[in-house]
Amino acid sequence: MGKGRRQHEERAGRIVAAHGRRVVVEARDGTTRACRLFGRKLQVVCGDDVQWVEAEAEGADGLVVSAGTRRSELARINASGVAEVIVANLDQLVAVLAPVPEPDFELCDRYLAAAEWAGLDAAVTLNKSDLPGASDPGVVAELDTYERLGYPAVRTCKRPEPSVEPLRRLLRDRVSVLVGQSGVGKSSLLNLLVPGVEAAVQEVSRATEEGRHTTTASSLYHLPGDGDLIDSPGVRDFAPPLPAPRDVASGFREVHAAGVGCRFPDCRHDGEPGCAVEAAAAEGHISPRRLTSYRRLLRLAGTMEERLRASGRLRRERDERFRR
Ligand SMILES: Nc1nc2c(ncn2[C@@H]2O[C@H](COP(=O)(O)OP(=O)(O)OP(=O)(O)O)[C@@H](O)[C@H]2O)c(=O)[nH]1
Ligand SMILES: [Zn+2]
C-alpha cells in the first residue's frame, strides 16, 4: 500500500471469482485478494465491478463494500426454478457444438436467444472438427444458417493438432462465456485457450475455501492477448430463463425481423392469418428448423407463464427485463 494511503480507502476492482459470499477481487493494478461481502444485502457475481477496502475479514484480506451498475446480466433457472443472475458485464456468448454427442441445434438456438434477450453478442463454434461428422451436410447447412443470421461460426479442435485460432480471434477484447451440452469439449477448449487454467482453478478453490474436487465457483480468466473468459459449472450448460411469450420472438433475429410485416401487431407467428413469418418460411427465407425451435420455446414460455400465474409469482419486472 502506498505511503500515506488511508487503510480504509475504497478502491476499484472486479470480481474474478465468486462462490456465494466468498469472492476474489482483482484490483486495478492486477493483484488479487480474497474478499468477503460487506452487509447481508450486497450480492455480486463474477464480472461485477466493485468498490473494496483492505480489511481483515473472516480470514480474507478485503471487504467488498459496493457493486457498480451492470452493462449486462446473464441469468439461469436454478434448481428451485427461479431465475438468478450468474454472470455480470458479459459481452458475448459462444455456443459450442460438436459432431459427437449428436448436435442439439435446438439447445443452440435457445442459447443464441438467451444472448439476444440479454443484449449480448453471440457466436457458434463447431468443436471436434477433426471428426468426420463435422463435414456432414446437415451440420454444415446449420452452421451456414447461423452465419447468414449474422452469428460468426468457426471450427475448433484439440486433435490431432490443437486449432483454436479462429475462436481466439472472436474472443479478443471481450468478456465471453462458452456454453453447450455436456461432452462437446468446453473444458478442452478452456484448457487450450487459457494456459495454466488448472492451477488457476486450484488457486480459486483455496481463496474461496471450496473442496478441491467440488469446484462450483465461477471464475474469470484472462486470455493471452486481450479478452476474458468466464467459466463455471453453473454457466457451461445453464438453462436460460424464458421471457413472456410475446417477447420470445426477439430472441430469433429472422422471426423478429419478418414479424414486422404480420397482419396483427401481437402476432405470435404460430398459425395466425396474415403471418409474415409463416410466409417467409414458406418462401424459404426462414429455416423451418429455426421456426420449429421458436415455436417450441414459445409454447414453453406459455406453460411457464401459466405456472407462474397459478403460483402468483408472475411479476412485471420479469417482463420488463426482456423488453427491447
Ligand atoms: N476428437 C476430438 N475429441 C475431443 C475434442 N475436444 C474434446 N474432445 C473429447 O470430448 C470429450 C469431452 O470433452 P470435455 O472437454 O470434457 O467436454 P465438456 O463440454 O467440457 O463436457 P462437460 O464437462 O461434461 O460439460 C473428451 O473425451 C475429450 O477428449 C476434439 O477437438 N476432438
Ligand atoms: Zn406472425
CSV table of N, CA, C and O and ligand atoms in Angstrom, one decimal, residues 262 267-269 272 275-277, ligand 2:
chain,number,residue,atom,x,y,z
A,262,CYS,N,-46.4,-8.8,-40.1
A,262,CYS,CA,-47.6,-9.6,-39.8
A,262,CYS,C,-48.9,-8.7,-39.7
A,262,CYS,O,-48.8,-7.5,-39.4
A,267,CYS,N,-49.1,-10.6,-33.3
A,267,CYS,CA,-49.0,-12.0,-33.8
A,267,CYS,C,-47.9,-12.8,-33.2
A,267,CYS,O,-46.8,-12.2,-32.9
A,268,ARG,N,-48.2,-14.0,-32.8
A,268,ARG,CA,-47.2,-14.9,-32.2
A,268,ARG,C,-46.5,-15.8,-33.2
A,268,ARG,O,-45.7,-16.7,-32.9
A,269,HIS,N,-46.9,-15.6,-34.5
A,269,HIS,CA,-46.3,-16.4,-35.6
A,269,HIS,C,-46.5,-17.9,-35.3
A,269,HIS,O,-45.6,-18.7,-35.5
A,272,GLU,N,-51.4,-17.9,-37.0
A,272,GLU,CA,-52.4,-16.8,-37.2
A,272,GLU,C,-52.5,-16.4,-38.7
A,272,GLU,O,-51.5,-16.5,-39.4
A,275,CYS,N,-49.8,-14.0,-41.3
A,275,CYS,CA,-48.5,-14.0,-40.6
A,275,CYS,C,-47.3,-14.0,-41.6
A,275,CYS,O,-47.1,-14.9,-42.4
A,276,ALA,N,-46.5,-12.9,-41.5
A,276,ALA,CA,-45.4,-12.7,-42.4
A,276,ALA,C,-44.3,-13.7,-42.2
A,276,ALA,O,-43.5,-13.9,-43.1
A,277,VAL,N,-44.2,-14.1,-40.9
A,277,VAL,CA,-43.1,-15.1,-40.6
A,277,VAL,C,-43.4,-16.4,-41.3
A,277,VAL,O,-42.5,-17.0,-41.9
B,2,ZN,ZN,-46.7,-13.5,-37.5
